[in-house]
Coordinates of C-alpha atoms in Angstrom, one line a residue:
M1 CA 223.0 191.8 252.6
T2 CA 225.7 190.1 253.9
S3 CA 228.5 192.0 253.3
V4 CA 226.0 195.1 254.3
H5 CA 225.4 193.6 258.3
L6 CA 228.9 192.7 258.4
A7 CA 229.8 196.3 257.5
S8 CA 227.8 198.1 259.7
L9 CA 228.5 195.5 262.3
S10 CA 231.5 195.8 261.8
D11 CA 231.8 199.5 262.6
R12 CA 229.6 199.2 265.9
H13 CA 232.1 197.3 266.8
R14 CA 235.5 199.0 267.0
I15 CA 232.9 202.2 268.1
E16 CA 231.3 200.6 270.6
D17 CA 233.6 197.5 272.6
E18 CA 236.6 198.5 271.2
E19 CA 239.0 201.9 271.6
S20 CA 239.9 202.8 268.3
D21 CA 243.9 202.6 267.8
P22 CA 245.3 204.2 265.1
S23 CA 248.8 204.5 263.3
G24 CA 249.8 206.8 261.0
G25 CA 252.6 205.0 258.1
D26 CA 253.2 205.9 254.9
S27 CA 251.7 203.9 251.7
E28 CA 254.1 201.3 251.4
S29 CA 254.3 200.1 255.3
D30 CA 250.3 200.0 254.5
S31 CA 250.7 197.8 251.2
A32 CA 252.3 195.7 253.1
D33 CA 250.0 195.6 256.5
D34 CA 247.3 195.3 254.2
A35 CA 249.2 192.4 252.7
A36 CA 249.8 190.9 256.3
Q37 CA 246.7 190.9 257.1
L38 CA 245.3 188.1 254.8
G39 CA 249.1 185.7 253.5
A40 CA 248.7 183.1 255.5
A41 CA 248.6 181.4 252.0
P42 CA 251.9 179.0 251.2
R43 CA 254.4 181.4 248.8
A44 CA 253.4 180.6 244.8
R45 CA 255.9 179.5 242.5
V46 CA 255.8 178.5 239.0
R47 CA 255.1 175.4 238.9
D48 CA 251.2 176.5 241.1
L49 CA 250.3 178.6 237.7
L50 CA 249.5 175.1 236.2
A51 CA 247.2 174.7 238.9
A52 CA 245.0 177.2 237.7
T53 CA 244.1 175.4 234.0
R54 CA 243.3 173.2 236.1
G55 CA 239.1 172.0 234.0
H56 CA 241.1 174.3 231.3
R57 CA 243.9 171.2 230.4
S58 CA 241.7 170.3 227.1
R59 CA 241.3 173.2 225.4
I60 CA 244.8 174.7 226.5
T61 CA 246.6 171.4 225.5
T62 CA 244.5 172.1 221.7
A63 CA 245.8 175.6 221.7
L64 CA 249.0 174.2 222.5
L65 CA 248.5 171.7 219.4
L66 CA 247.7 174.3 216.9
A67 CA 250.4 176.8 218.4
V68 CA 252.7 173.4 217.5
L69 CA 251.4 172.6 214.7
A70 CA 251.4 176.0 213.5
A71 CA 255.5 176.9 214.5
G72 CA 256.0 173.0 212.4
L73 CA 255.3 174.7 209.1
A74 CA 256.9 178.4 210.0
L75 CA 260.4 175.6 210.2
V76 CA 259.6 174.7 206.4
E77 CA 258.6 178.4 205.3
P78 CA 262.4 179.0 205.6
L79 CA 263.2 175.3 203.8
L80 CA 260.8 176.0 201.1
A81 CA 262.5 179.2 200.1
M82 CA 265.5 177.8 199.4
R83 CA 264.4 175.2 197.8
A84 CA 263.0 177.9 194.8
I85 CA 266.0 180.2 195.6
E86 CA 268.3 177.1 194.0
T87 CA 265.1 175.7 191.9
A88 CA 265.4 179.7 190.3
G89 CA 269.3 179.2 190.5
V90 CA 269.4 176.6 187.8
G91 CA 267.2 178.0 185.2
A92 CA 264.1 175.8 186.1
D93 CA 260.9 176.8 186.8
I94 CA 259.3 177.8 190.6
T95 CA 255.9 177.8 190.5
S96 CA 255.3 174.2 191.9
A97 CA 257.9 175.3 194.9
A98 CA 256.6 179.3 194.8
V99 CA 252.5 177.8 195.0
L100 CA 253.4 175.2 197.6
L101 CA 255.2 177.9 199.3
V102 CA 252.6 180.3 199.5
A103 CA 249.9 177.7 200.6
V104 CA 252.2 176.9 204.3
F105 CA 252.1 181.0 204.7
I106 CA 248.0 180.7 204.7
A107 CA 247.9 177.4 206.3
Q108 CA 250.7 178.3 209.1
A109 CA 248.0 181.6 208.8
V110 CA 244.4 179.7 209.9
V111 CA 245.7 177.2 212.7
D112 CA 248.5 180.3 214.2
A113 CA 244.3 182.0 214.4
F114 CA 242.5 179.6 215.7
S115 CA 245.3 179.0 217.8
H116 CA 245.0 182.3 219.2
Y117 CA 241.3 182.2 219.2
T118 CA 241.7 179.4 221.3
L119 CA 243.4 180.5 223.9
R120 CA 241.7 183.6 223.8
Q121 CA 238.3 180.9 225.7
C122 CA 240.9 179.3 227.7
G123 CA 241.4 182.7 229.7
E124 CA 238.4 183.9 230.1
G125 CA 237.4 180.8 231.6
I126 CA 239.7 180.7 233.3
V127 CA 238.7 184.5 234.9
L128 CA 235.7 183.7 235.2
G129 CA 236.6 180.8 237.7
L130 CA 238.8 182.4 239.3
R131 CA 236.3 185.5 240.2
L132 CA 233.9 183.2 241.3
R133 CA 236.0 180.9 243.6
M134 CA 236.5 183.8 245.3
V135 CA 233.5 186.2 244.7
A136 CA 231.9 182.4 246.6
R137 CA 235.4 183.1 249.6
L138 CA 234.6 187.0 250.1
L139 CA 231.0 185.6 250.9
R140 CA 231.6 183.3 253.3
L141 CA 234.5 184.7 255.2
P142 CA 234.0 184.9 258.6
V143 CA 233.1 188.6 259.9
R144 CA 236.2 189.1 262.2
T145 CA 238.2 188.1 259.1
L146 CA 236.0 191.3 257.4
D147 CA 236.6 193.6 260.1
R148 CA 240.7 193.1 259.5
G149 CA 240.6 193.7 255.7
R150 CA 239.5 196.5 253.4
T151 CA 236.9 195.8 250.5
G152 CA 239.1 198.0 247.5
D153 CA 242.0 196.2 248.3
L154 CA 239.4 192.9 248.4
L155 CA 238.2 194.4 245.4
S156 CA 242.3 195.0 243.2
R157 CA 243.0 191.6 244.6
T158 CA 240.1 189.8 242.5
T159 CA 239.8 192.2 239.5
A160 CA 243.4 193.3 238.7
D161 CA 245.1 189.9 239.4
T162 CA 242.1 187.9 238.5
T163 CA 242.4 189.4 235.1
L164 CA 247.1 189.7 235.0
L165 CA 246.7 185.9 236.5
R166 CA 244.7 185.2 232.7
D167 CA 247.3 187.1 230.0
V168 CA 250.2 185.3 231.6
I169 CA 248.5 181.4 231.4
A170 CA 246.6 182.0 228.8
Y171 CA 248.6 183.5 226.9
D172 CA 252.7 183.2 228.0
I173 CA 252.6 180.5 229.5
V174 CA 251.9 178.4 226.0
D175 CA 253.8 180.9 224.3
V176 CA 257.1 179.4 226.2
L177 CA 255.9 175.5 224.7
S178 CA 255.4 177.0 220.9
G179 CA 258.6 179.3 220.8
G180 CA 260.3 176.9 222.4
V181 CA 260.0 174.3 219.8
V182 CA 260.4 176.5 217.2
V183 CA 264.0 177.4 218.6
I184 CA 264.7 174.5 219.8
G185 CA 263.5 173.5 216.0
G186 CA 264.9 175.9 214.1
A187 CA 268.6 176.3 216.1
V188 CA 268.8 172.3 214.9
M189 CA 268.1 173.4 211.3
M190 CA 270.6 175.5 211.5
I191 CA 273.1 173.1 212.7
A192 CA 272.1 171.5 210.2
I193 CA 272.6 174.5 207.7
D194 CA 275.5 175.6 209.1
P195 CA 277.3 174.8 212.3
P196 CA 280.1 177.4 212.5
L197 CA 277.3 180.2 211.9
F198 CA 275.0 178.4 214.6
L199 CA 277.9 178.6 216.7
L200 CA 279.0 182.5 216.5
V201 CA 274.6 183.1 216.7
L202 CA 274.7 180.8 220.3
C203 CA 277.7 183.5 221.2
T204 CA 275.8 186.5 221.0
V205 CA 272.9 184.9 223.1
L206 CA 275.1 183.7 225.5
L207 CA 276.0 187.3 225.9
T208 CA 272.8 188.3 227.4
G209 CA 271.6 185.1 229.3
P210 CA 272.9 185.9 232.5
L211 CA 271.9 189.5 233.0
L212 CA 268.1 189.1 231.0
L213 CA 268.2 186.2 234.0
F214 CA 269.5 188.5 237.0
M215 CA 267.1 191.8 235.8
M216 CA 264.1 188.7 235.5
S217 CA 264.3 188.0 239.7
G218 CA 263.9 191.6 241.0
V219 CA 260.5 191.8 237.7
R220 CA 259.1 189.3 240.7
R221 CA 259.1 192.1 243.6
A222 CA 258.1 195.5 241.7
T223 CA 255.1 193.2 240.8
A224 CA 253.5 193.1 244.3
H225 CA 254.2 195.6 245.2
A226 CA 252.9 197.7 242.8
Q227 CA 249.7 195.2 242.8
D228 CA 249.9 195.9 246.5
N229 CA 249.5 199.1 246.7
L230 CA 247.7 199.4 243.8
G231 CA 245.0 198.0 245.6
G232 CA 245.5 199.7 249.1
M233 CA 245.1 202.8 247.2
S234 CA 241.2 200.8 245.7
A235 CA 240.5 200.5 249.0
D236 CA 241.0 204.2 250.3
L237 CA 239.6 205.7 247.6
D238 CA 236.4 203.0 248.0
R239 CA 236.6 204.4 251.8
A240 CA 236.3 207.8 250.7
L241 CA 232.8 206.9 248.0
T242 CA 231.2 204.7 250.5
A243 CA 231.1 208.1 252.2
I244 CA 232.0 210.8 250.4
R245 CA 228.9 212.8 251.7
T246 CA 230.9 212.6 255.4
V247 CA 233.8 213.8 253.5
R248 CA 232.6 216.6 251.5
A249 CA 230.3 218.1 254.7
A250 CA 234.1 217.6 256.8
R251 CA 235.8 219.7 253.8
A252 CA 238.0 216.8 253.8
E253 CA 238.3 217.3 249.6
E254 CA 241.9 217.6 250.2
R255 CA 242.8 215.0 252.8
E256 CA 241.7 212.0 250.7
Q257 CA 242.5 213.3 247.8
E258 CA 246.4 213.6 249.1
R259 CA 245.8 209.9 250.9
I260 CA 245.0 208.2 247.6
G261 CA 247.5 210.5 245.9
E262 CA 250.0 209.0 248.1
R263 CA 248.8 205.5 247.7
A264 CA 248.4 206.5 243.9
H265 CA 252.3 207.8 244.1
A266 CA 253.3 204.7 245.7
T267 CA 252.4 202.2 243.2
Y268 CA 253.9 204.6 239.6
R269 CA 257.1 204.4 241.9
A270 CA 256.5 200.8 241.9
N271 CA 255.9 200.5 238.1
L272 CA 258.5 202.6 236.9
R273 CA 260.5 199.8 238.9
V274 CA 258.8 196.9 236.5
A275 CA 259.9 199.4 234.2
R276 CA 262.9 200.5 234.5
L277 CA 264.1 197.0 234.6
D278 CA 262.0 195.9 231.6
S279 CA 263.8 199.2 230.6
I280 CA 266.6 197.4 230.7
I281 CA 265.2 193.6 229.4
G282 CA 264.5 195.2 225.8
P283 CA 267.1 196.3 224.1
A284 CA 269.3 193.5 225.6
I285 CA 266.8 191.2 223.5
G286 CA 267.9 193.4 220.6
F287 CA 271.4 193.2 220.8
A288 CA 271.3 189.9 221.1
A289 CA 268.5 189.4 218.2
H290 CA 270.0 192.1 215.7
G291 CA 273.9 191.9 216.4
S292 CA 272.8 187.8 215.7
L293 CA 271.3 189.1 212.3
I294 CA 274.5 191.2 211.7
L295 CA 277.0 189.1 211.7
V296 CA 275.2 186.4 210.0
L297 CA 275.0 188.4 206.9
I298 CA 279.0 189.2 207.6
V299 CA 280.1 185.7 208.5
G300 CA 277.7 184.2 206.1
G301 CA 278.6 186.4 202.8
A302 CA 282.0 185.4 203.5
R303 CA 281.4 182.0 203.8
V304 CA 279.3 182.1 200.5
A305 CA 282.0 183.5 198.7
G306 CA 283.7 181.1 199.8
G307 CA 282.3 178.6 199.3
A308 CA 281.4 176.8 201.7
I309 CA 277.7 177.5 201.8
S310 CA 275.2 177.8 199.2
L311 CA 273.2 181.5 199.2
G312 CA 269.7 179.3 199.1
D313 CA 271.9 177.8 202.6
L314 CA 272.5 181.0 203.8
V315 CA 268.7 182.9 203.0
A316 CA 267.3 179.5 204.8
F317 CA 269.3 180.2 207.6
L318 CA 268.9 183.9 207.6
L319 CA 264.9 183.6 207.8
Y320 CA 265.2 181.0 210.8
V321 CA 267.4 183.7 212.5
T322 CA 264.2 185.7 212.0
Y323 CA 261.9 183.1 212.9
I324 CA 264.0 182.1 216.7
A325 CA 264.3 185.7 216.7
A326 CA 260.7 186.2 217.9
P327 CA 260.2 183.6 220.0
M328 CA 263.8 183.8 221.9
V329 CA 262.3 187.9 222.3
G330 CA 259.1 186.3 224.1
L331 CA 260.7 183.3 226.1
F332 CA 263.2 186.3 227.5
Q333 CA 260.6 188.5 228.1
V334 CA 257.5 186.0 229.1
G335 CA 260.1 184.7 231.6
A336 CA 259.8 188.0 233.7
M337 CA 256.2 188.1 233.2
L338 CA 255.8 184.5 234.7
Q339 CA 257.1 186.8 237.5
K340 CA 254.9 189.1 236.8
G341 CA 252.1 185.8 237.5
V342 CA 253.2 184.3 240.6
A343 CA 252.4 187.3 242.2
A344 CA 249.2 187.8 241.1
L345 CA 248.8 184.8 241.8
Q346 CA 250.2 184.9 245.8
R347 CA 247.6 187.5 246.2
I348 CA 244.9 185.4 245.4
N349 CA 245.9 182.4 247.0
E350 CA 246.3 185.3 249.5
V351 CA 241.6 185.0 249.4
T352 CA 241.2 181.2 249.1
A353 CA 242.8 179.9 251.3
L354 CA 241.3 182.4 254.0
P355 CA 239.1 179.6 256.0
A356 CA 234.9 180.2 255.5
E357 CA 232.6 180.6 257.6
P358 CA 231.9 177.5 259.1
A359 CA 228.2 176.5 257.6
G360 CA 226.9 173.1 259.6
A361 CA 226.3 173.0 263.0
A362 CA 228.8 173.5 265.2
D363 CA 226.9 171.2 267.9
P364 CA 226.4 167.8 265.5
G365 CA 224.3 165.6 268.0
P366 CA 221.1 165.1 268.4
R367 CA 218.4 168.5 267.5
D368 CA 216.4 169.8 271.2
P369 CA 213.1 169.7 269.3
V370 CA 210.9 172.7 269.4
R371 CA 209.7 173.9 272.3
P372 CA 206.1 176.3 271.8
D373 CA 206.6 176.9 275.2
A374 CA 210.0 178.2 275.1
P375 CA 210.4 182.1 274.9
A376 CA 211.3 183.0 271.2
L377 CA 215.0 183.3 272.1
D378 CA 216.7 182.9 275.1
L379 CA 220.7 184.4 276.4
R380 CA 222.3 181.6 279.0
E381 CA 225.2 182.2 280.6
V382 CA 227.2 184.3 277.8
W383 CA 230.1 185.1 277.6
F384 CA 232.6 186.0 274.8
R385 CA 235.7 187.2 274.0
Y386 CA 237.7 189.3 271.2
P387 CA 240.2 187.3 270.5
D388 CA 242.3 190.2 269.8
K389 CA 240.9 191.5 273.1
D390 CA 242.2 190.6 276.8
E391 CA 238.9 191.1 278.4
D392 CA 236.0 189.6 278.3
V393 CA 233.0 192.1 276.6
L394 CA 230.3 189.3 277.8
R395 CA 230.4 188.4 281.6
G396 CA 227.6 185.6 282.1
L397 CA 225.0 187.5 279.7
S398 CA 221.4 185.7 280.5
F399 CA 217.8 187.4 279.5
S400 CA 215.1 186.2 277.3
V401 CA 212.5 187.8 274.7
P402 CA 209.5 185.9 274.5
A403 CA 207.1 185.6 271.7
R404 CA 205.5 188.4 270.4
G405 CA 207.5 190.1 273.2
Y406 CA 209.0 193.1 272.8
V407 CA 212.0 194.0 275.3
A408 CA 214.4 196.6 274.7
L409 CA 218.6 196.7 275.1
V410 CA 220.2 199.5 276.7
G411 CA 223.0 200.2 278.0
A412 CA 226.5 203.1 278.7
S413 CA 228.8 202.9 275.3
G414 CA 230.9 199.5 275.4
A415 CA 228.3 197.7 277.7
G416 CA 227.8 194.8 274.7
K417 CA 225.1 195.3 272.9
S418 CA 226.2 195.7 269.8
T419 CA 228.0 192.1 270.5
V420 CA 224.4 190.4 271.9
F421 CA 223.0 191.6 268.1
A422 CA 226.5 189.6 266.5
L423 CA 226.4 186.4 268.3
I424 CA 223.3 186.0 267.9
E425 CA 223.1 185.9 264.3
R426 CA 226.0 184.2 264.7
F427 CA 229.1 186.2 263.2
Y428 CA 230.6 185.7 266.3
A429 CA 230.6 182.2 268.4
Q430 CA 230.5 182.9 272.0
D431 CA 232.9 181.1 274.5
R432 CA 230.4 180.0 276.9
G433 CA 226.3 180.0 277.5
Q434 CA 224.0 179.2 274.9
I435 CA 221.7 180.6 273.0
L436 CA 218.0 179.8 272.2
V437 CA 216.5 180.1 269.3
N438 CA 212.5 178.6 270.0
G439 CA 214.3 176.6 272.7
V440 CA 216.4 174.7 270.5
D441 CA 220.1 175.6 270.8
G442 CA 221.9 177.9 268.0
R443 CA 224.6 175.7 267.7
Q444 CA 222.8 173.0 267.2
L445 CA 221.6 174.9 263.6
S446 CA 223.2 175.3 260.6
T447 CA 224.0 179.2 260.0
S448 CA 221.7 179.0 257.2
D449 CA 218.7 177.5 259.4
C450 CA 220.0 179.7 262.9
R451 CA 219.7 182.9 260.8
G452 CA 216.1 182.1 258.2
Q453 CA 214.9 181.8 261.7
I454 CA 216.3 185.9 263.4
G455 CA 216.0 189.4 261.3
L456 CA 218.1 192.3 261.2
V457 CA 218.0 196.0 261.2
E458 CA 221.2 197.8 261.8
Q459 CA 221.2 201.9 262.7
N460 CA 221.8 203.1 259.5
A461 CA 218.9 200.3 257.2
P462 CA 221.0 199.5 254.2
V463 CA 218.7 200.0 251.0
L464 CA 220.6 198.1 248.1
H465 CA 220.6 199.3 245.0
G466 CA 218.0 198.3 243.1
S467 CA 213.9 198.6 242.9
L468 CA 212.0 198.8 246.1
R469 CA 210.3 194.7 245.6
D470 CA 213.9 194.1 245.1
N471 CA 214.9 194.9 248.6
I472 CA 212.3 193.9 250.0
T473 CA 212.6 190.0 248.4
Y474 CA 216.0 190.3 249.4
A475 CA 215.5 187.7 252.1
A476 CA 212.8 186.0 250.7
P477 CA 213.3 186.4 246.4
E478 CA 210.4 183.5 245.9
A479 CA 208.0 185.3 247.6
D480 CA 204.6 186.0 246.4
E481 CA 202.9 188.6 245.8
Q482 CA 199.7 188.7 248.4
S483 CA 203.1 187.9 250.5
V484 CA 204.7 191.2 249.6
R485 CA 201.8 193.2 249.7
R486 CA 201.2 192.2 254.0
I487 CA 204.8 193.1 255.2
V488 CA 204.2 195.9 252.9
E489 CA 200.6 197.2 254.7
L490 CA 202.1 195.7 258.3
T491 CA 205.5 197.9 257.9
G492 CA 203.4 201.1 256.4
L493 CA 204.6 201.7 253.9
T494 CA 201.8 201.4 251.4
D495 CA 201.0 205.4 251.1
L496 CA 205.0 205.4 250.0
V497 CA 204.4 202.1 247.1
R498 CA 201.3 203.7 246.4
R499 CA 203.1 207.1 245.5
L500 CA 205.9 206.3 243.4
P501 CA 205.5 206.7 240.1
A502 CA 206.0 202.1 239.4
G503 CA 205.5 201.3 243.0
L504 CA 206.5 198.3 244.2
D505 CA 209.7 198.2 240.6
T506 CA 210.2 202.1 241.3
Q507 CA 213.8 202.2 241.8
V508 CA 215.7 203.5 244.8
G509 CA 218.6 205.1 243.6
E510 CA 222.0 203.9 245.4
H511 CA 222.2 203.4 248.1
G512 CA 218.9 204.3 249.2
V513 CA 219.0 207.9 248.4
L514 CA 215.5 208.4 246.2
L515 CA 213.2 208.1 249.8
S516 CA 214.2 209.3 253.0
G517 CA 215.6 208.0 256.6
G518 CA 211.5 206.7 257.8
E519 CA 211.3 205.3 254.6
R520 CA 214.3 204.0 254.1
Q521 CA 214.0 202.2 258.1
R522 CA 210.3 201.4 257.3
V523 CA 211.9 199.2 253.7
A524 CA 214.8 198.0 256.0
I525 CA 212.0 196.1 258.5
A526 CA 210.3 194.8 255.4
R527 CA 213.0 193.4 254.4
A528 CA 214.3 191.7 257.4
L529 CA 210.1 190.3 258.0
L530 CA 209.2 188.4 254.8
P531 CA 211.0 185.4 255.3
D532 CA 208.6 184.9 259.2
P533 CA 211.3 185.5 261.3
A534 CA 211.5 184.5 264.7
V535 CA 213.1 187.2 266.4
L536 CA 212.7 190.8 264.9
L537 CA 216.7 191.9 265.9
M538 CA 216.4 196.5 265.5
D539 CA 219.3 198.0 266.1
E540 CA 218.0 202.2 267.8
P541 CA 215.5 202.3 264.5
T542 CA 214.2 205.4 265.8
S543 CA 218.0 207.5 266.1
Q544 CA 217.5 209.4 263.0
L545 CA 214.0 210.2 262.7
D546 CA 212.2 213.3 263.0
S547 CA 209.6 213.4 265.9
V548 CA 206.4 213.2 263.7
T549 CA 208.3 210.1 261.2
E550 CA 209.8 208.1 265.1
R551 CA 206.0 208.2 266.3
A552 CA 204.9 206.4 263.0
L553 CA 208.0 203.9 262.7
T554 CA 207.0 203.6 267.0
E555 CA 203.3 202.6 265.5
V556 CA 205.3 199.9 263.4
L557 CA 207.4 198.4 266.0
Q558 CA 203.9 197.7 268.1
R559 CA 202.2 196.1 264.8
I560 CA 205.4 194.1 264.7
A561 CA 205.2 192.5 268.5
R562 CA 202.3 191.2 267.7
H563 CA 203.7 189.3 265.3
C564 CA 207.1 188.0 266.2
A565 CA 209.7 188.8 269.0
L566 CA 211.3 191.9 269.0
L567 CA 215.0 193.2 270.2
V568 CA 215.1 196.2 269.0
I569 CA 218.6 198.4 271.0
A570 CA 217.5 201.6 271.9
H571 CA 218.9 204.9 273.0
R572 CA 215.3 206.5 272.1
M573 CA 212.6 207.2 275.1
S574 CA 210.8 206.9 271.9
T575 CA 211.5 203.5 272.2
V576 CA 212.4 202.6 275.0
R577 CA 209.1 203.1 276.6
S578 CA 207.2 200.9 274.2
A579 CA 209.0 197.5 275.2
H580 CA 207.0 195.3 277.1
R581 CA 210.7 195.0 279.3
I582 CA 213.5 197.3 279.2
V583 CA 216.8 194.9 279.3
V584 CA 219.9 196.8 281.5
L585 CA 223.4 196.0 280.3
D586 CA 226.1 197.1 282.5
G587 CA 229.6 195.7 281.4
G588 CA 228.0 192.9 279.8
R589 CA 225.8 191.1 282.5
V590 CA 222.3 192.3 283.0
C591 CA 221.7 194.6 286.4
A592 CA 218.0 195.4 286.1
S593 CA 214.9 194.7 283.6
G594 CA 211.7 195.4 284.1
T595 CA 209.4 198.6 282.4
H596 CA 211.0 202.0 282.2
E597 CA 208.4 203.2 285.4
Q598 CA 209.5 200.1 287.3
L599 CA 213.0 200.3 285.7
A600 CA 213.0 204.8 287.0
V601 CA 212.2 203.9 290.4
T602 CA 214.7 200.8 291.3
S603 CA 217.3 201.7 288.9
P604 CA 220.3 203.9 289.3
L605 CA 221.8 202.7 286.4
Y606 CA 218.7 202.7 284.4
R607 CA 218.6 206.4 286.1
R608 CA 221.6 208.3 285.1
L609 CA 221.2 206.1 281.1
A610 CA 217.4 208.3 281.1
V611 CA 219.2 211.4 281.8
N612 CA 221.9 211.3 279.1
Q613 CA 220.8 209.7 277.0
F614 CA 217.1 209.9 276.8
E615 CA 214.2 212.8 277.4
L616 CA 215.0 214.2 281.4
D617 CA 211.6 215.4 281.5
V618 CA 209.9 212.8 281.0
V619 CA 212.6 210.9 283.9
D620 CA 211.6 213.1 285.4
N621 CA 208.3 212.8 285.0
S622 CA 207.8 209.0 285.3
V623 CA 209.6 209.5 288.5
G624 CA 208.0 211.9 290.1

């Protein structure tokens, strides 16, 4: 539920407490901006890929040893083939030589299969660990960080980038090592068989090597650019799908398609740059491999004819050329893949390097004792300014909510109402002043302990995918059936539960689409009340309801106020008039407080709010 809270509160901050400053830009510059918002991690290097194998190195070592053993068996095969040919050349029986050759072939295949399976197992373990670590960090990031990030890009980093990194670490790095064994061992055997032929092969490789190294330097940049654009495309698509009803109602399908299409085309162009580099690298490697083989056939045939080497030597040499060709191709291609892995690791590190939200108490000193006679919630001279703003949003704000009291918070847009909720919930920390819960300074409590005493119901009342029971028990999964039934009755959900086919176990659909607006509000209230908080915060619970549902929910609020302290951001007259006390905010301060009848007479700002935001005729009646 935390992620849902953060999203809606951040939206209200941008709408209510800040002035939006939309700016245009192309997809590529947007991708750079997205990356810059996260990118505080040091630049990743190839050797940093090894750090990601921590916890799996024993298995990777086992896989490597198996791969080396398979490579060693492969190096023996040409020698056995040469021996069989020479045995056949003198007319001797080659049965034993052939059997031994086949046995080595089979052993090499079996060992290679075990090596690949072990690598696959390691790879899946690595990507699991990375994803769990990233998910743990994402769910604990400070709200100010999430306000600047984009959900779709974060999802892309958690899925696509971790998969790419897995492939590089689990397969390509080991391919480098095992392939290196084959290449070095094959080169030694080729030198032993015929040094002139080996020099011929070496010259062919050296002709293409510098070109390949030059091409690989561009692969990393192109891959990073492609991954950034892919993350941006995911973010834009997530944005459109989350607000699909708004998109349809505004007939904005074409605009959203164009926006997402620009990201897709930017990803396409970046991937084409990678493809162009790969298209040069592949033929260059093929030229070196095939050119070496052809030259060995020509020159080697001449040397056999001249008696410098035997036919068996030439066959063994050709087999070694064939055997090292694939690892050579792999070595050069792995160079490009390593650069892709480094780019993916950089994007992952940009997330894991972000500082998590502090979990402990901001003030670790001795905790004040809980005072039964203290207000449930007490704000004392609270000052706050958003990190990227020049002006204070709250300026010495002070008010309290008594236990089992019902206080409505009203004020013009930008007065700081949503900011008050964000500070109480510890989504942000006040710059000065105190926020006390049951007489205890919130800074003396851990984040979890503080939030455990405070329930939050947002204006849009988010309902999560799952059953009705899952949603109600989300903040208290260990709650017993009796407690759940009590909350269901308190929040007026009894009739709904009876009406649903599976009762509490009925699925409510994505975002609770199978429930009405009033039902979603009550489910959100039940979810917040089940942990038995000392204070319940509600962000205009009746703003989107019809008059009948509004009256029913107002009665629910009155019942709730008899069980815990209730602080409500109010925009509707029914919510305001039913409150025991109304606190009026103006410019981050309390400018008036009292009952509706008192404020309608004594507070010009409240009367103006009543005219503009509430029901004029009710105010007129109360005043007259």
